[in-house]
Short mmCIF file of C-alpha atoms in Angstrom, two decimals:
data_model
loop_
_atom_site.label_atom_id
_atom_site.label_comp_id
_atom_site.label_asym_id
_atom_site.label_seq_id
_atom_site.Cartn_x
_atom_site.Cartn_y
_atom_site.Cartn_z
CA SER A 1 318.79 28.74 54.97
CA ARG A 2 319.23 27.88 58.64
CA TYR A 3 317.65 24.43 57.79
CA ASP A 4 318.70 21.57 55.71
CA TYR A 5 315.93 20.58 53.39
CA ILE A 6 314.98 19.92 49.80
CA THR A 7 313.63 22.72 47.86
CA ASP A 8 313.21 20.91 44.53
CA GLY A 9 309.56 19.92 44.13
CA ALA A 10 310.19 17.15 41.65
CA LYS A 11 312.91 15.72 43.91
CA ILE A 12 310.64 15.79 46.93
CA TYR A 13 307.95 13.82 45.11
CA GLU A 14 310.61 11.43 43.84
CA ARG A 15 312.10 10.76 47.25
CA SER A 16 308.61 10.52 48.99
CA PHE A 17 307.34 7.94 46.55
CA ALA A 18 310.76 5.99 46.82
CA THR A 19 310.39 5.95 50.62
CA ILE A 20 306.76 4.76 50.43
CA ARG A 21 307.75 1.95 47.99
CA ALA A 22 310.67 0.99 50.35
CA GLU A 23 308.49 0.85 53.42
CA ALA A 24 304.99 -0.14 52.42
CA ASP A 25 303.61 -3.66 51.61
CA LEU A 26 302.44 -3.13 48.16
CA SER A 27 302.33 -6.86 47.21
CA GLY A 28 298.96 -7.97 45.72
CA TYR A 29 298.42 -4.81 43.74
CA ASP A 30 298.66 -4.54 40.03
CA ALA A 31 300.68 -1.57 38.60
CA ASP A 32 297.75 0.88 38.41
CA GLU A 33 296.54 -0.06 41.91
CA GLU A 34 300.06 0.38 43.37
CA ARG A 35 300.26 3.80 41.86
CA VAL A 36 296.98 4.74 43.47
CA ALA A 37 297.89 3.28 46.88
CA VAL A 38 301.22 5.04 46.80
CA ARG A 39 299.49 8.47 46.34
CA MET A 40 296.87 7.64 48.99
CA ILE A 41 299.72 6.86 51.48
CA HIS A 42 301.51 10.04 50.41
CA ALA A 43 298.40 12.06 51.18
CA ALA A 44 297.91 10.36 54.65
CA GLY A 45 301.57 10.26 55.72
CA GLU A 46 300.88 6.74 56.84
CA ILE A 47 302.54 3.60 55.42
CA ASP A 48 300.08 1.29 57.16
CA LEU A 49 297.04 2.79 55.17
CA THR A 50 297.57 -0.36 52.93
CA ARG A 51 296.01 -2.40 55.71
CA ASP A 52 292.65 -0.63 55.02
CA ILE A 53 292.78 0.12 51.18
CA ALA A 54 290.58 -2.26 49.09
CA PHE A 55 290.08 -2.09 45.37
CA SER A 56 287.41 -4.08 43.68
CA PRO A 57 288.75 -5.95 40.52
CA GLY A 58 289.14 -3.48 37.66
CA ALA A 59 288.13 -0.38 39.67
CA VAL A 60 291.29 1.73 38.96
CA ALA A 61 291.34 0.69 35.25
CA ALA A 62 287.67 1.65 34.98
CA GLY A 63 288.25 4.96 36.60
CA MET A 64 291.23 5.75 34.33
CA ALA A 65 289.20 4.74 31.15
CA ALA A 66 286.27 6.86 32.38
CA LEU A 67 288.40 9.97 32.83
CA ARG A 68 290.19 9.47 29.49
CA ALA A 69 286.79 9.35 27.88
CA GLY A 70 285.77 12.71 29.55
CA ALA A 71 283.69 11.57 32.41
CA PRO A 72 283.02 14.11 35.14
CA ILE A 73 284.14 13.73 38.80
CA LEU A 74 281.24 13.89 41.15
CA THR A 75 282.27 14.70 44.84
CA ASP A 76 280.44 15.32 48.17
CA VAL A 77 282.69 18.18 49.37
CA GLN A 78 284.37 21.22 48.10
CA MET A 79 287.73 20.34 49.66
CA VAL A 80 287.93 17.29 47.35
CA ALA A 81 287.06 19.42 44.39
CA SER A 82 289.85 21.93 45.39
CA GLY A 83 292.37 19.15 45.79
CA VAL A 84 291.93 17.57 42.36
CA THR A 85 294.98 18.61 40.28
CA ARG A 86 293.42 20.00 37.13
CA LYS A 87 296.63 19.70 35.02
CA ARG A 88 296.70 15.88 35.58
CA LEU A 89 293.03 15.29 34.29
CA PRO A 90 293.32 13.69 30.78
CA ALA A 91 290.30 15.31 29.26
CA ASP A 92 289.82 18.55 31.06
CA ASN A 93 287.17 16.69 33.04
CA GLU A 94 284.60 18.59 34.95
CA VAL A 95 284.83 18.36 38.79
CA ILE A 96 281.31 18.74 40.28
CA CYS A 97 280.35 19.39 43.87
CA LEU A 98 276.73 20.39 44.34
CA LEU A 99 276.66 20.87 47.98
CA SER A 100 276.23 24.69 47.63
CA ASP A 101 273.44 24.30 45.08
CA PRO A 102 270.43 26.37 46.15
CA ARG A 103 268.14 23.38 46.03
CA VAL A 104 270.15 21.45 48.62
CA PRO A 105 268.76 22.81 51.92
CA GLN A 106 265.07 22.23 51.01
CA LEU A 107 265.88 18.77 49.64
CA ALA A 108 267.70 17.93 52.88
CA ALA A 109 264.69 19.01 54.84
CA ASP A 110 262.23 17.11 52.71
CA LEU A 111 264.30 13.94 52.79
CA GLY A 112 265.22 14.28 56.43
CA THR A 113 268.95 13.88 55.80
CA THR A 114 272.19 15.79 55.71
CA ARG A 115 272.89 18.37 52.96
CA THR A 116 275.68 16.21 51.70
CA ALA A 117 273.39 13.26 51.25
CA ALA A 118 270.71 15.48 49.74
CA ALA A 119 273.06 16.88 47.11
CA VAL A 120 273.41 13.15 45.86
CA GLU A 121 269.91 13.58 44.40
CA LEU A 122 271.31 16.19 42.10
CA TRP A 123 274.00 13.89 40.65
CA ARG A 124 271.57 11.71 38.87
CA GLU A 125 271.82 13.12 35.31
CA ARG A 126 275.61 13.18 35.51
CA LEU A 127 276.02 9.81 37.31
CA ASP A 128 276.15 7.40 34.37
CA GLY A 129 279.79 6.60 33.62
CA ALA A 130 281.12 9.17 36.18
CA VAL A 131 283.81 8.84 38.72
CA VAL A 132 282.27 9.36 42.17
CA ALA A 133 284.56 10.51 45.02
CA ILE A 134 283.04 10.62 48.36
CA GLY A 135 285.77 11.93 50.74
CA ASN A 136 283.89 13.21 53.73
CA ALA A 137 280.35 12.19 54.44
CA PRO A 138 279.17 8.69 55.22
CA THR A 139 275.54 9.83 54.83
CA ALA A 140 276.31 10.81 51.13
CA LEU A 141 277.75 7.20 50.53
CA PHE A 142 274.69 5.46 52.18
CA HIS A 143 272.23 7.75 50.34
CA LEU A 144 273.94 7.05 47.00
CA LEU A 145 273.90 3.27 47.57
CA ASP A 146 270.22 3.41 48.42
CA ARG A 147 269.45 5.33 45.29
CA LEU A 148 271.55 2.92 43.05
CA HIS A 149 269.16 0.12 44.08
CA GLU A 150 266.46 2.24 42.28
CA TRP A 151 268.22 4.29 39.54
CA GLU A 152 269.45 2.64 36.40
CA GLN A 153 272.52 4.89 36.11
CA ARG A 154 275.89 3.33 37.03
CA PRO A 155 279.09 5.29 37.85
CA ALA A 156 282.30 3.84 36.46
CA VAL A 157 283.74 3.63 39.83
CA ILE A 158 283.00 4.86 43.36
CA LEU A 159 285.75 6.05 45.70
CA GLY A 160 284.18 5.58 49.08
CA ILE A 161 286.65 7.27 51.46
CA PRO A 162 284.57 9.06 54.13
CA VAL A 163 286.37 9.55 57.48
CA GLY A 164 285.21 9.50 61.04
CA PHE A 165 283.64 7.84 64.00
CA ILE A 166 279.95 7.55 63.18
CA GLY A 167 278.92 5.58 60.10
CA ALA A 168 282.10 5.89 58.16
CA ALA A 169 283.40 2.40 58.58
CA GLU A 170 279.81 0.90 58.03
CA SER A 171 279.25 2.94 54.85
CA LYS A 172 282.49 1.70 53.32
CA GLU A 173 281.66 -1.87 54.20
CA ALA A 174 278.32 -1.46 52.50
CA LEU A 175 279.99 -0.06 49.45
CA ALA A 176 282.77 -2.74 49.29
CA GLY A 177 280.26 -5.51 49.86
CA ASN A 178 277.57 -4.22 47.49
CA ASP A 179 275.41 -6.55 45.47
CA LEU A 180 274.99 -4.21 42.50
CA ASP A 181 278.30 -5.02 40.76
CA LEU A 182 279.55 -1.46 41.63
CA ARG A 183 283.41 -1.00 41.28
CA SER A 184 284.85 0.52 44.37
CA ILE A 185 287.95 1.98 45.96
CA VAL A 186 287.69 2.12 49.81
CA VAL A 187 289.69 2.86 52.90
CA HIS A 188 288.14 0.59 55.58
CA GLY A 189 287.69 1.77 59.08
CA ARG A 190 287.66 5.27 60.42
CA ARG A 191 290.50 6.77 58.33
CA GLY A 192 289.70 8.58 55.18
CA GLY A 193 288.96 12.10 54.18
CA SER A 194 289.51 14.72 51.35
CA ALA A 195 293.25 14.47 51.14
CA ILE A 196 293.45 10.70 50.70
CA THR A 197 290.55 10.94 48.28
CA CYS A 198 292.36 13.48 46.26
CA GLY A 199 295.53 11.35 46.29
CA ALA A 200 293.56 8.55 44.71
CA ILE A 201 291.86 10.78 42.10
CA ASN A 202 295.14 12.40 41.16
CA ALA A 203 296.75 8.94 40.61
CA ILE A 204 293.92 7.82 38.55
CA SER A 205 293.98 10.99 36.37
CA SER A 206 297.52 10.43 35.15
CA THR A 207 300.17 7.73 35.28
CA GLN A 208 302.89 10.38 35.67
CA GLU A 209 304.58 10.38 39.08
CA SER B 1 266.84 3.05 53.59
CA ARG B 2 268.29 -0.38 53.33
CA TYR B 3 270.94 0.77 55.77
CA ASP B 4 270.81 1.65 59.48
CA TYR B 5 272.51 5.07 59.91
CA ILE B 6 272.11 8.40 61.48
CA THR B 7 270.93 11.18 59.08
CA ASP B 8 270.81 13.97 61.57
CA GLY B 9 274.00 16.19 61.07
CA ALA B 10 273.89 17.56 64.65
CA LYS B 11 273.53 14.21 66.20
CA ILE B 12 276.42 12.73 64.05
CA TYR B 13 278.71 15.55 65.37
CA GLU B 14 277.56 15.01 68.92
CA ARG B 15 278.15 11.30 68.89
CA SER B 16 281.43 11.62 67.04
CA PHE B 17 282.81 14.09 69.64
CA ALA B 18 281.45 11.82 72.41
CA THR B 19 283.29 8.76 70.97
CA ILE B 20 286.49 10.72 70.71
CA ARG B 21 286.25 11.99 74.32
CA ALA B 22 285.50 8.43 75.50
CA GLU B 23 288.46 6.87 73.73
CA ALA B 24 291.20 9.57 73.43
CA ASP B 25 293.66 10.48 76.11
CA LEU B 26 292.95 14.25 76.42
CA SER B 27 294.51 14.71 79.81
CA GLY B 28 297.05 17.52 80.00
CA TYR B 29 295.10 19.80 77.76
CA ASP B 30 293.22 22.81 78.97
CA ALA B 31 289.51 23.23 77.77
CA ASP B 32 290.47 25.21 74.61
CA GLU B 33 293.31 22.90 73.73
CA GLU B 34 290.93 19.90 74.17
CA ARG B 35 288.38 21.32 71.78
CA VAL B 36 291.03 21.81 69.16
CA ALA B 37 292.52 18.24 69.65
CA VAL B 38 289.05 16.71 69.44
CA ARG B 39 288.38 18.30 66.03
CA MET B 40 291.84 17.29 64.78
CA ILE B 41 291.13 13.77 65.74
CA HIS B 42 287.73 14.03 64.08
CA ALA B 43 289.21 15.14 60.82
CA ALA B 44 291.89 12.37 60.86
CA GLY B 45 289.64 9.52 62.03
CA GLU B 46 292.47 8.60 64.46
CA ILE B 47 292.21 8.64 68.19
CA ASP B 48 296.02 8.17 68.66
CA LEU B 49 296.67 11.56 66.98
CA THR B 50 297.05 12.91 70.48
CA ARG B 51 300.46 11.22 70.62
CA ASP B 52 301.76 13.76 67.96
CA ILE B 53 299.76 16.95 68.70
CA ALA B 54 301.71 19.62 70.53
CA PHE B 55 300.43 22.99 71.58
CA SER B 56 302.97 25.70 72.64
CA PRO B 57 301.68 27.58 75.83
CA GLY B 58 298.82 29.92 74.98
CA ALA B 59 298.85 29.00 71.30
CA VAL B 60 295.06 28.24 71.10
CA ALA B 61 294.09 31.23 73.18
CA ALA B 62 296.29 33.50 71.02
CA GLY B 63 294.68 32.00 67.86
CA MET B 64 291.12 32.67 69.23
CA ALA B 65 291.89 36.27 70.25
CA ALA B 66 293.44 36.98 66.95
CA LEU B 67 290.37 35.79 65.00
CA ARG B 68 287.98 37.60 67.26
CA ALA B 69 290.12 40.80 66.58
CA GLY B 70 289.66 40.24 62.81
CA ALA B 71 293.06 38.75 61.88
CA PRO B 72 293.39 37.07 58.54
CA ILE B 73 294.18 33.33 58.09
CA LEU B 74 297.10 32.70 55.85
CA THR B 75 297.50 29.20 54.27
CA ASP B 76 299.81 27.50 51.96
CA VAL B 77 297.16 25.53 49.80
CA GLN B 78 293.65 26.05 48.44
CA MET B 79 292.35 22.85 50.02
CA VAL B 80 292.85 24.43 53.57
CA ALA B 81 291.18 27.56 52.37
CA SER B 82 288.25 25.65 51.06
CA GLY B 83 287.88 23.64 54.22
CA VAL B 84 287.59 26.52 56.64
CA THR B 85 283.94 26.76 57.77
CA ARG B 86 283.18 30.49 57.06
CA LYS B 87 280.16 30.71 59.33
CA ARG B 88 282.27 29.72 62.29
CA LEU B 89 284.70 32.67 61.81
CA PRO B 90 284.07 35.32 64.50
CA ALA B 91 284.75 38.37 62.44
CA ASP B 92 284.23 37.32 58.80
CA ASN B 93 287.96 36.89 58.67
CA GLU B 94 289.70 36.75 55.35
CA VAL B 95 291.19 33.46 54.40
CA ILE B 96 294.16 34.01 52.13
CA CYS B 97 295.97 31.50 49.86
CA LEU B 98 298.45 33.17 47.52
CA LEU B 99 299.66 30.04 45.75
CA SER B 100 297.96 31.09 42.45
CA ASP B 101 299.21 34.67 42.66
CA PRO B 102 300.83 35.40 39.20
CA ARG B 103 304.02 36.52 40.76
CA VAL B 104 304.76 33.15 42.34
CA PRO B 105 306.30 31.09 39.57
CA GLN B 106 308.98 33.73 38.98
CA LEU B 107 309.54 34.24 42.59
CA ALA B 108 309.97 30.40 42.90
CA ALA B 109 312.48 30.35 40.14
CA ASP B 110 314.48 33.38 41.56
CA LEU B 111 314.50 31.87 45.04
CA GLY B 112 315.16 28.25 43.77
CA THR B 113 312.36 26.76 45.86
CA THR B 114 308.90 25.50 45.56
CA ARG B 115 305.86 27.51 44.63
CA THR B 116 304.39 27.06 48.06
CA ALA B 117 307.51 28.33 49.67
CA ALA B 118 307.71 31.20 47.36
CA ALA B 119 304.19 32.34 48.09
CA VAL B 120 305.22 32.85 51.68
CA GLU B 121 307.20 36.01 50.40
CA LEU B 122 303.81 37.51 49.58
CA TRP B 123 302.46 36.98 53.14
CA ARG B 124 304.77 39.67 54.69
CA GLU B 125 302.42 42.51 54.68
CA ARG B 126 299.53 40.56 56.11
CA LEU B 127 301.61 38.43 58.58
CA ASP B 128 301.65 40.58 61.83
CA GLY B 129 299.04 39.13 64.06
CA ALA B 130 297.76 36.69 61.59
CA VAL B 131 296.84 32.95 62.04
CA VAL B 132 299.17 30.98 59.80
CA ALA B 133 297.89 27.50 58.75
CA ILE B 134 300.48 25.40 56.84
CA GLY B 135 298.66 22.15 56.05
CA ASN B 136 300.62 20.78 53.19
CA ALA B 137 304.20 21.86 52.34
CA PRO B 138 307.26 21.49 54.65
CA THR B 139 309.07 23.88 52.36
CA ALA B 140 306.51 26.71 53.12
CA LEU B 141 307.10 26.16 56.93
CA PHE B 142 310.87 26.12 56.55
CA HIS B 143 310.82 29.20 54.36
CA LEU B 144 308.58 31.05 56.81
CA LEU B 145 310.83 30.21 59.70
CA ASP B 146 313.89 31.37 57.78
CA ARG B 147 312.01 34.75 57.08
CA LEU B 148 310.88 35.19 60.58
CA HIS B 149 314.58 35.33 61.58
CA GLU B 150 314.87 38.45 59.46
CA TRP B 151 311.45 40.02 59.36
CA GLU B 152 310.01 41.94 62.29
CA GLN B 153 306.42 40.71 61.75
CA ARG B 154 304.99 38.17 64.17
CA PRO B 155 301.93 36.01 63.55
CA ALA B 156 299.69 35.39 66.44
CA VAL B 157 300.12 31.59 66.01
CA ILE B 158 301.46 29.13 63.50
CA LEU B 159 299.76 25.85 62.77
CA GLY B 160 302.42 23.69 61.40
CA ILE B 161 300.74 20.62 60.04
CA PRO B 162 302.37 19.54 56.82
CA VAL B 163 302.09 15.97 55.85
CA GLY B 164 304.43 13.53 54.33
CA PHE B 165 307.72 11.63 54.16
CA ILE B 166 310.32 14.23 53.07
CA GLY B 167 310.81 17.16 55.42
CA ALA B 168 307.52 17.23 57.16
CA ALA B 169 308.69 15.85 60.55
CA GLU B 170 311.81 18.01 60.53
CA SER B 171 309.86 21.22 59.65
CA LYS B 172 307.47 20.61 62.51
CA GLU B 173 310.35 19.95 65.02
CA ALA B 174 311.95 23.19 63.68
CA LEU B 175 308.75 25.10 64.37
CA ALA B 176 307.99 23.57 67.78
CA GLY B 177 311.58 24.06 68.95
CA ASN B 178 311.93 27.57 67.56
CA ASP B 179 313.96 30.24 69.39
CA LEU B 180 311.83 33.15 68.21
CA ASP B 181 309.05 32.82 70.84
CA LEU B 182 306.56 31.73 68.04
CA ARG B 183 303.38 30.10 69.39
CA SER B 184 302.62 26.95 67.50
CA ILE B 185 300.29 24.07 67.13
CA VAL B 186 301.90 21.02 65.43
CA VAL B 187 301.30 17.26 64.65
CA HIS B 188 304.69 15.81 65.01
CA GLY B 189 305.85 13.03 62.51
CA ARG B 190 304.52 12.30 59.14
CA ARG B 191 300.89 12.72 59.75
CA GLY B 192 299.17 16.01 58.98
CA GLY B 193 297.47 17.68 56.00
CA SER B 194 294.69 19.83 54.99
CA ALA B 195 291.81 18.13 56.66
CA ILE B 196 293.55 18.09 60.19
CA THR B 197 294.66 21.74 59.78
CA CYS B 198 291.07 22.68 58.90
CA GLY B 199 289.80 20.84 61.94
CA ALA B 200 292.21 22.89 64.13
CA ILE B 201 291.18 26.18 62.53
CA ASN B 202 287.40 25.42 62.79
CA ALA B 203 287.86 24.75 66.52
CA ILE B 204 289.85 27.91 67.03
CA SER B 205 287.18 29.87 65.09
CA SER B 206 284.28 29.02 67.51
CA THR B 207 283.76 27.28 70.78
CA GLN B 208 280.46 25.91 69.35
CA GLU B 209 280.63 22.12 68.98
#
């Protein structure tokens, strides 16, 4: 090669995680939370993501236990579903994105909301004990929080990591500050998105680095 | 709803882009570049991404023309392929990710490199005039640059937006500073990834906001 670079995938991961651990302020996290934060930082390419990451007590442990017990992952967008590393999943867990379900456009029209929010309606029967990963749409997170005030189902944990300029920060504050005892993992502020969300899910799936 | 938020998807986009245009320094971009930068910022949730975005002269226009002429999009990872909005594509363009091709593991072993880099070998016959979108792996970008010193094929434009701590910044410098007259769109430094890459592709696909 004309270029000097590492071609060994395992070594790239190892050095990446070592760089993150050398540079990032990971104090205050327990071992499971640290592992999740490191993969979120890895996906973002940003050490200072720790400023905005917030775990509710026991959120990571609950997500790990749920996946080991075979819980499905419910997500708002196909990019998150694509980025979940299937071979890290402990129980060949289902990864479910219902955005393309044929019922969604009519539901969105009836409810007067976005299609990503409307698709949340279709999560209900799989929601109890599930790992929820919202990596794109603030409207999906707001809609879910509204429904959880009415529905009896409770997910094991909600990853609320939508990205953007309109509603994202507010939706994550609503999740992190919820009065329903919902366990949560959020990235406060405007940052977020499918890659960071997948980093978190892939870390919750397996303790292997 | 218990929450005060916008549920109209078109309005969310409109206000998001207006916020970005109000806050970001978009001077120095032509109209096409500005549109691409705005969608990259939108995907990242970070106004200061402009610090690191670099377009080579004519790169966006070349990408737009290639897609209108029916060129395929070649990408290193499935997350980018998932995030390309098909209905924005001007010519029902193919979106090709060959990472799961059954030849890739053996190629990677033979070449002593990562699977994402090895998959680049399989791009050759579709590469001439294509839009290349590398949204994850520095090794794929380095491998492509090495091959383009030997191969006669020339993509219309290369989006070099890998993310991370090992090799990402260096691979993007190598692309932006190439001596092969390759047109490029990069995000310098550690930031990048599939979401930002899809933002750029979706902006190149259509002038509609």
